[in-house]
Coordinates of N, CA, C and O in Angstrom, one line a residue:
M7 N 104.8 86.2 75.3 CA 104.3 87.5 75.1 C 103.9 87.7 73.7 O 104.6 87.3 72.8
R8 N 102.7 88.2 73.5 CA 102.3 88.4 72.1 C 102.9 89.6 71.5 O 102.9 90.7 72.0
E9 N 103.5 89.4 70.3 CA 104.2 90.5 69.6 C 103.2 91.2 68.8 O 102.3 90.6 68.2
R10 N 103.3 92.5 68.6 CA 102.4 93.3 67.8 C 103.1 93.4 66.4 O 104.3 93.5 66.3
P11 N 102.3 93.6 65.4 CA 102.9 93.7 64.1 C 103.6 95.1 64.0 O 103.3 96.0 64.6
S12 N 104.7 95.1 63.2 CA 105.5 96.4 63.1 C 104.8 97.4 62.2 O 105.2 98.6 62.3
D13 N 103.8 97.1 61.5 CA 103.1 98.1 60.7 C 101.7 98.2 61.2 O 101.1 97.4 61.8
G14 N 101.1 99.4 60.9 CA 99.7 99.6 61.3 C 99.6 100.3 62.7 O 100.6 100.6 63.3
P15 N 98.4 100.7 63.1 CA 98.3 101.5 64.3 C 98.5 100.6 65.5 O 98.4 99.4 65.5
L16 N 98.7 101.3 66.6 CA 98.9 100.5 67.9 C 97.5 100.0 68.4 O 96.5 100.6 68.1
P17 N 97.5 98.9 69.1 CA 96.3 98.4 69.6 C 95.8 99.3 70.7 O 96.6 100.1 71.3
P18 N 94.5 99.4 71.0 CA 94.0 100.3 72.0 C 94.4 99.8 73.4 O 94.7 98.7 73.7
A19 N 94.5 100.8 74.3 CA 94.9 100.5 75.7 C 93.7 100.7 76.6 O 92.9 101.6 76.4
Y20 N 93.5 99.7 77.5 CA 92.4 99.7 78.4 C 92.9 99.7 79.8 O 93.9 99.1 80.1
P21 N 92.2 100.5 80.7 CA 92.7 100.5 82.1 C 92.4 99.1 82.8 O 91.5 98.4 82.5
V22 N 93.3 98.8 83.8 CA 93.1 97.6 84.6 C 92.7 98.1 86.0 O 93.3 99.0 86.5
A23 N 91.6 97.5 86.5 CA 91.1 97.9 87.8 C 92.2 97.8 88.9 O 92.7 96.7 89.0
G24 N 92.5 98.9 89.6 CA 93.4 98.8 90.7 C 94.9 98.8 90.2 O 95.8 98.7 91.0
G25 N 95.1 99.0 88.9 CA 96.5 98.9 88.3 C 97.0 100.3 87.9 O 96.3 101.3 88.0
R26 N 98.2 100.3 87.4 CA 98.8 101.5 86.8 C 98.1 101.9 85.5 O 97.4 101.1 84.9
P27 N 98.2 103.1 85.1 CA 97.6 103.5 83.8 C 98.2 102.7 82.7 O 99.3 102.2 82.8
P28 N 97.5 102.5 81.6 CA 97.9 101.7 80.5 C 99.2 102.3 79.8 O 99.4 103.5 79.8
Q29 N 100.0 101.4 79.3 CA 101.2 101.8 78.6 C 100.8 102.3 77.2 O 99.8 101.9 76.7
P30 N 101.6 103.2 76.6 CA 101.2 103.7 75.3 C 101.1 102.6 74.2 O 100.3 102.7 73.3
D31 N 101.8 101.5 74.3 CA 101.7 100.4 73.3 C 100.6 99.4 73.6 O 100.5 98.4 72.9
G32 N 99.8 99.7 74.6 CA 98.7 98.8 74.9 C 99.0 97.7 75.9 O 98.2 96.9 76.3
D33 N 100.3 97.6 76.3 CA 100.7 96.6 77.2 C 100.2 97.0 78.6 O 100.3 98.1 79.0
R34 N 99.8 96.0 79.4 CA 99.3 96.3 80.8 C 100.3 95.8 81.8 O 100.8 94.7 81.6
V35 N 100.5 96.5 82.9 CA 101.4 96.1 83.9 C 100.5 95.7 85.1 O 99.9 96.5 85.7
P36 N 100.4 94.4 85.5 CA 99.6 94.0 86.6 C 100.2 94.4 87.9 O 101.4 94.5 88.1
C37 N 99.4 94.7 88.9 CA 99.8 95.0 90.2 C 98.7 94.6 91.2 O 97.5 94.6 90.8
P38 N 99.0 94.4 92.4 CA 97.9 94.0 93.4 C 97.0 95.1 93.7 O 97.4 96.3 93.6
P39 N 95.8 94.9 94.0 CA 94.8 95.9 94.3 C 95.2 96.6 95.6 O 95.9 96.1 96.4
R40 N 94.8 97.9 95.7 CA 95.2 98.7 96.9 C 94.4 98.1 98.1 O 93.2 97.8 97.9
P41 N 95.0 98.1 99.3 CA 94.2 97.6 100.4 C 93.2 98.6 100.9 O 93.4 99.8 100.7
V42 N 92.1 98.1 101.4 CA 91.1 99.0 101.9 C 91.5 99.4 103.3 O 91.7 98.6 104.2
R43 N 91.5 100.7 103.5 CA 91.9 101.2 104.8 C 90.7 101.4 105.8 O 89.7 101.9 105.4
A44 N 90.9 100.9 107.0 CA 89.8 101.1 108.0 C 89.9 102.5 108.5 O 91.0 103.2 108.5
P45 N 88.8 103.1 109.0 CA 88.9 104.5 109.5 C 89.7 104.5 110.8 O 89.9 103.5 111.5
L46 N 90.3 105.6 111.0 CA 91.2 105.8 112.2 C 90.4 105.8 113.5 O 89.3 106.3 113.6
P47 N 90.9 105.1 114.5 CA 90.3 105.1 115.8 C 90.4 106.5 116.4 O 91.2 107.3 116.1
R48 N 89.5 106.8 117.4 CA 89.5 108.1 118.0 C 90.8 108.4 118.7 O 91.2 109.6 118.8
R49 N 91.4 107.4 119.3 CA 92.7 107.6 120.0 C 93.8 108.2 119.1 O 94.5 109.1 119.4
Q50 N 93.8 107.7 117.8 CA 94.8 108.3 116.9 C 94.5 109.7 116.5 O 95.4 110.5 116.3
Y51 N 93.2 110.1 116.4 CA 92.9 111.5 116.2 C 93.3 112.3 117.4 O 93.8 113.4 117.2
L52 N 93.1 111.8 118.6 CA 93.5 112.5 119.8 C 95.1 112.7 119.8 O 95.5 113.8 120.1
Y53 N 95.8 111.7 119.5 CA 97.3 111.8 119.4 C 97.7 112.9 118.4 O 98.6 113.7 118.6
G54 N 97.0 112.9 117.2 CA 97.4 113.9 116.2 C 97.1 115.3 116.7 O 97.9 116.2 116.4
I55 N 95.9 115.5 117.4 CA 95.6 116.8 117.8 C 96.6 117.3 118.9 O 97.0 118.4 118.9
V56 N 96.9 116.4 119.8 CA 97.9 116.7 120.9 C 99.2 117.1 120.3 O 99.8 118.1 120.7
I57 N 99.7 116.3 119.3 CA 101.0 116.7 118.7 C 100.9 118.0 118.0 O 101.9 118.8 118.0
A58 N 99.8 118.2 117.3 CA 99.7 119.5 116.6 C 99.7 120.7 117.5 O 100.3 121.7 117.3
V59 N 99.0 120.5 118.7 CA 99.0 121.6 119.7 C 100.4 121.9 120.3 O 100.8 123.0 120.4
V60 N 101.1 120.8 120.5 CA 102.5 120.9 121.1 C 103.4 121.6 120.1 O 104.1 122.6 120.4
V61 N 103.3 121.2 118.8 CA 104.1 121.9 117.8 C 103.7 123.4 117.6 O 104.6 124.2 117.5
L62 N 102.4 123.7 117.7 CA 102.0 125.1 117.6 C 102.5 125.9 118.7 O 102.9 127.0 118.6
L63 N 102.4 125.3 119.9 CA 102.9 126.0 121.1 C 104.4 126.3 121.0 O 104.9 127.4 121.4
L64 N 105.2 125.3 120.6 CA 106.6 125.5 120.4 C 106.9 126.5 119.4 O 107.8 127.3 119.5
F65 N 106.1 126.6 118.3 CA 106.3 127.6 117.3 C 106.0 129.0 117.9 O 106.8 129.9 117.6
V66 N 104.9 129.1 118.6 CA 104.6 130.4 119.2 C 105.7 130.8 120.2 O 106.1 132.0 120.2
L67 N 106.1 129.9 121.0 CA 107.2 130.3 122.0 C 108.5 130.7 121.2 O 109.2 131.6 121.7
G68 N 108.8 130.0 120.1 CA 110.0 130.4 119.4 C 109.8 131.8 118.7 O 110.8 132.5 118.7
V69 N 108.7 132.1 118.3 CA 108.5 133.5 117.7 C 108.5 134.6 118.8 O 109.0 135.6 118.5
V70 N 107.9 134.3 119.9 CA 107.8 135.3 121.0 C 109.2 135.6 121.6 O 109.5 136.7 121.9
R71 N 110.0 134.6 121.7 CA 111.3 134.8 122.3 C 112.3 135.5 121.4 O 112.6 135.8 120.5

């Protein structure tokens, strides 16, 4: 690891593509790039809508009773 001199200003920090923000002392922490997500299939949207409707109906029944 390259040591920085103890006197003088800190070296500039540059962002790393797909990585965490730069550290204040200019050191960079590598990390793997984020995976590319495929769009959700229609079946998963349908499951989400059905679950949301069931939760909403249970909520309404709980308020009415």
